[in-house]
XYZ file of C-alpha atoms in Angstrom:
275
model
C 75.258 79.677 69.586
C 75.515 79.379 65.784
C 78.728 77.439 66.178
C 77.040 74.968 68.542
C 74.089 74.635 66.196
C 76.416 73.833 63.290
C 78.166 71.264 65.423
C 74.887 69.533 66.286
C 73.847 69.510 62.622
C 77.225 68.085 61.641
C 77.045 65.285 64.205
C 73.501 64.360 63.147
C 74.494 64.179 59.477
C 77.655 62.251 60.217
C 75.810 59.757 62.417
C 73.392 59.084 59.573
C 76.300 58.559 57.186
C 77.939 56.088 59.563
C 74.728 54.050 59.799
C 74.355 53.898 56.026
C 78.006 53.238 55.321
C 78.111 50.248 57.621
C 75.126 48.755 55.820
C 76.617 48.946 52.331
C 79.930 50.228 50.927
C 78.022 51.432 47.865
C 76.161 53.996 49.989
C 79.250 55.876 51.171
C 80.123 59.371 51.436
C 81.398 60.895 48.241
C 78.669 63.527 48.544
C 79.747 64.768 51.977
C 80.623 68.448 51.831
C 84.112 68.455 53.329
C 84.197 72.256 53.531
C 81.144 72.074 55.815
C 82.836 69.419 57.961
C 85.965 71.549 58.269
C 83.958 74.645 59.226
C 81.738 72.828 61.705
C 84.534 71.028 63.563
C 87.937 72.490 62.616
C 90.553 69.866 61.840
C 88.128 66.942 62.006
C 88.469 65.632 58.449
C 91.054 66.634 55.874
C 92.907 65.438 52.784
C 96.498 66.536 52.363
C 100.021 65.386 51.534
C 103.546 65.418 52.926
C 106.888 65.020 51.197
C 108.978 61.872 51.582
C 112.677 61.338 51.044
C 112.036 57.770 49.829
C 109.874 57.089 46.728
C 106.982 55.249 48.371
C 104.229 57.854 48.148
C 100.842 57.695 46.501
C 100.734 61.077 44.780
C 101.529 61.985 41.160
C 105.138 62.040 42.292
C 106.309 59.038 44.255
C 107.816 61.234 46.964
C 104.405 62.692 47.805
C 102.530 60.854 50.550
C 98.817 61.588 50.479
C 96.769 61.114 53.610
C 93.321 61.556 55.149
C 93.232 62.779 58.733
C 90.356 63.001 61.162
C 90.026 63.735 64.840
C 92.181 66.060 66.928
C 95.790 66.923 66.134
C 98.335 66.656 68.913
C 101.816 68.105 69.306
C 104.570 66.387 71.236
C 103.851 68.693 74.184
C 100.038 68.606 74.037
C 99.851 64.815 73.714
C 98.468 63.498 77.002
C 97.993 60.166 78.723
C 94.390 60.017 77.519
C 95.332 60.581 73.855
C 95.908 57.963 71.155
C 97.122 58.348 67.576
C 96.485 55.755 64.867
C 97.957 55.260 61.396
C 96.055 53.144 58.855
C 97.997 51.533 56.008
C 96.296 49.720 53.138
C 96.521 46.355 51.396
C 97.452 45.570 47.811
C 93.946 45.845 46.317
C 92.925 48.974 48.196
C 94.106 52.503 48.957
C 93.766 55.066 51.711
C 90.388 56.268 50.380
C 88.819 52.873 51.026
C 89.086 53.497 54.768
C 86.720 56.448 54.230
C 84.474 54.703 51.693
C 83.932 51.736 54.012
C 82.744 53.938 56.875
C 85.591 52.786 59.106
C 87.387 56.129 59.185
C 84.203 57.963 60.089
C 83.294 55.356 62.691
C 86.688 55.519 64.383
C 86.708 59.303 64.459
C 83.155 59.738 65.718
C 83.577 57.184 68.480
C 87.137 58.287 69.187
C 85.946 61.738 70.218
C 88.708 64.052 71.376
C 90.925 61.159 72.448
C 91.671 59.542 69.087
C 93.526 60.953 66.088
C 93.388 58.813 62.920
C 95.477 59.161 59.762
C 95.011 56.913 56.717
C 98.112 57.095 54.528
C 98.782 56.182 50.926
C 102.078 54.420 51.559
C 103.041 51.834 48.947
C 102.834 48.196 50.022
C 106.421 47.913 48.765
C 107.692 50.243 51.475
C 110.242 48.636 53.771
C 111.167 49.646 57.305
C 113.007 52.746 56.077
C 110.070 53.786 53.903
C 107.630 53.480 56.794
C 109.971 55.332 59.161
C 110.333 58.044 56.505
C 106.532 58.375 56.277
C 106.255 58.583 60.076
C 108.925 61.296 60.225
C 107.276 63.281 57.412
C 103.926 63.241 59.219
C 105.618 64.411 62.421
C 107.490 67.172 60.590
C 104.277 68.571 59.115
C 102.422 68.382 62.441
C 99.965 65.679 61.403
C 101.015 63.449 64.307
C 102.866 64.274 67.501
C 105.932 62.053 67.218
C 104.862 59.756 70.041
C 104.511 56.036 69.195
C 101.236 55.265 67.430
C 98.759 52.457 66.892
C 99.609 50.967 63.476
C 96.927 49.095 61.517
C 98.358 46.985 58.669
C 95.950 44.996 56.499
C 97.395 42.166 54.432
C 100.530 43.079 52.452
C 101.108 46.325 54.343
C 102.093 44.236 57.375
C 105.483 43.927 55.702
C 106.377 47.431 56.915
C 106.111 46.473 60.597
C 107.600 43.019 60.095
C 110.632 44.651 58.483
C 110.879 47.010 61.450
C 110.933 43.902 63.645
C 113.729 42.398 61.529
C 115.735 45.588 61.902
C 115.049 45.626 65.652
C 116.313 42.058 65.942
C 119.514 42.979 64.120
C 120.520 46.177 65.926
C 119.872 48.447 68.880
C 119.190 51.284 66.449
C 116.480 49.204 64.791
C 114.980 48.347 68.166
C 114.887 52.036 69.031
C 113.148 52.847 65.733
C 110.482 50.183 66.262
C 109.815 51.378 69.805
C 109.666 55.028 68.752
C 107.078 54.364 66.036
C 104.795 51.540 67.235
C 102.894 51.438 70.509
C 100.241 48.909 69.419
C 100.268 46.827 66.244
C 97.021 45.662 64.627
C 97.883 43.328 61.724
C 95.067 41.918 59.609
C 95.950 38.651 57.867
C 99.548 39.585 57.102
C 101.381 37.222 54.708
C 104.708 38.595 55.955
C 103.970 37.114 59.385
C 103.420 33.647 57.934
C 106.493 33.824 55.680
C 108.981 34.825 58.385
C 110.522 31.666 59.844
C 112.418 33.362 62.689
C 109.869 33.331 65.479
C 112.158 35.356 67.727
C 111.289 38.408 65.632
C 107.776 38.409 67.061
C 108.840 37.591 70.619
C 110.347 41.090 70.696
C 106.933 42.738 70.803
C 105.937 41.706 74.350
C 109.540 42.191 75.469
C 109.338 45.804 74.264
C 105.855 46.368 75.675
C 104.231 46.565 72.224
C 100.715 45.122 72.313
C 99.428 43.159 69.297
C 95.818 42.696 68.195
C 95.785 40.146 65.360
C 92.613 40.047 63.238
C 91.513 37.619 60.541
C 88.397 36.505 58.701
C 86.928 33.108 59.518
C 87.056 32.201 55.796
C 90.727 33.115 55.332
C 93.078 30.162 56.068
C 96.235 32.238 55.634
C 94.905 34.941 57.957
C 94.049 32.289 60.552
C 97.646 31.018 60.437
C 99.029 34.541 60.779
C 96.854 35.269 63.803
C 97.740 31.993 65.520
C 101.444 32.596 64.976
C 101.221 36.032 66.594
C 99.164 34.647 69.482
C 101.828 31.996 70.105
C 104.936 34.162 69.649
C 103.955 37.784 70.262
C 101.367 37.283 72.980
C 98.770 38.764 70.648
C 95.054 38.836 71.268
C 93.482 37.052 68.318
C 90.100 38.121 66.967
C 88.189 36.432 64.168
C 85.581 38.360 62.198
C 83.051 36.926 59.786
C 84.391 37.101 56.243
C 87.415 36.513 54.075
C 90.798 38.140 53.622
C 89.280 41.652 53.686
C 87.032 40.943 56.663
C 87.507 44.462 58.032
C 85.752 45.932 54.983
C 83.133 43.178 54.961
C 82.322 43.825 58.635
C 83.318 47.475 59.184
C 81.170 48.061 62.264
C 82.498 44.913 63.938
C 86.021 46.003 63.054
C 85.583 49.458 64.611
C 84.091 47.974 67.774
C 86.888 45.395 68.007
C 89.641 47.975 67.621
C 88.177 50.508 70.038
C 87.352 47.782 72.541
C 90.976 46.671 72.486
C 92.312 50.211 72.761
C 90.035 50.897 75.709
C 91.827 48.093 77.585
C 95.390 49.168 76.814
C 95.211 52.967 76.555
C 93.720 55.707 78.709
C 91.664 57.064 75.822
C 87.973 57.707 76.447
C 85.664 56.820 73.558
C 82.095 57.952 72.979
C 79.027 55.920 72.048
C 77.255 56.966 68.868
């Protein structure tokens, strides 16, 4: 009974935080008692780190990858058809903590219920395909994610990691296997790497491999508009335009959460809740 009461209190507090955080990034959640969150719903929200073999981490040592995780944790065996795992990278001017400060992480996890596991990682924007694969493997090794392909969200410069995976996939069967083993759905947000790559066949691989693409941009971001249109034309992406500039996802966090979950509800078996 006490456990259920704590859970209800937790959900009420968290719902209030989500409402405030979507109204203004300055109102966000540094005062949330994470020990209370952990005790109320075990495993719901945690900060931690894993060790990398490549120096692309965000910790005091470059081989330390810090992350924030919320939602359930799945193993390879417990991962079911109605489960979805998501990894959030970050752009050049931001870091993993901004996903929490914006309210997006909380919004995804509350509405994702027991179907969605979300991990925001502090991977350097300079990480190439090997660096991203290394981060994925480290998270699997430590039991943060199951090892099944995940939804990968790459704002701005972080899109390079997936584009480089696509280059590797185009060049070799091993690279194609790596891309398919890591990415189930790609959600790039105004990625310069997409615009810069002249070989359009790189992006034609995504529908051929069954990888869905949701391309997002702000209506005031010309480069993002070009990136989205290119992925619509070559990768069969669904293009979505939000109000705002290059960082439209932080300018319109609630719209971003609704867009992402709406897309996932069409292409996964995950069941999301309404808060």
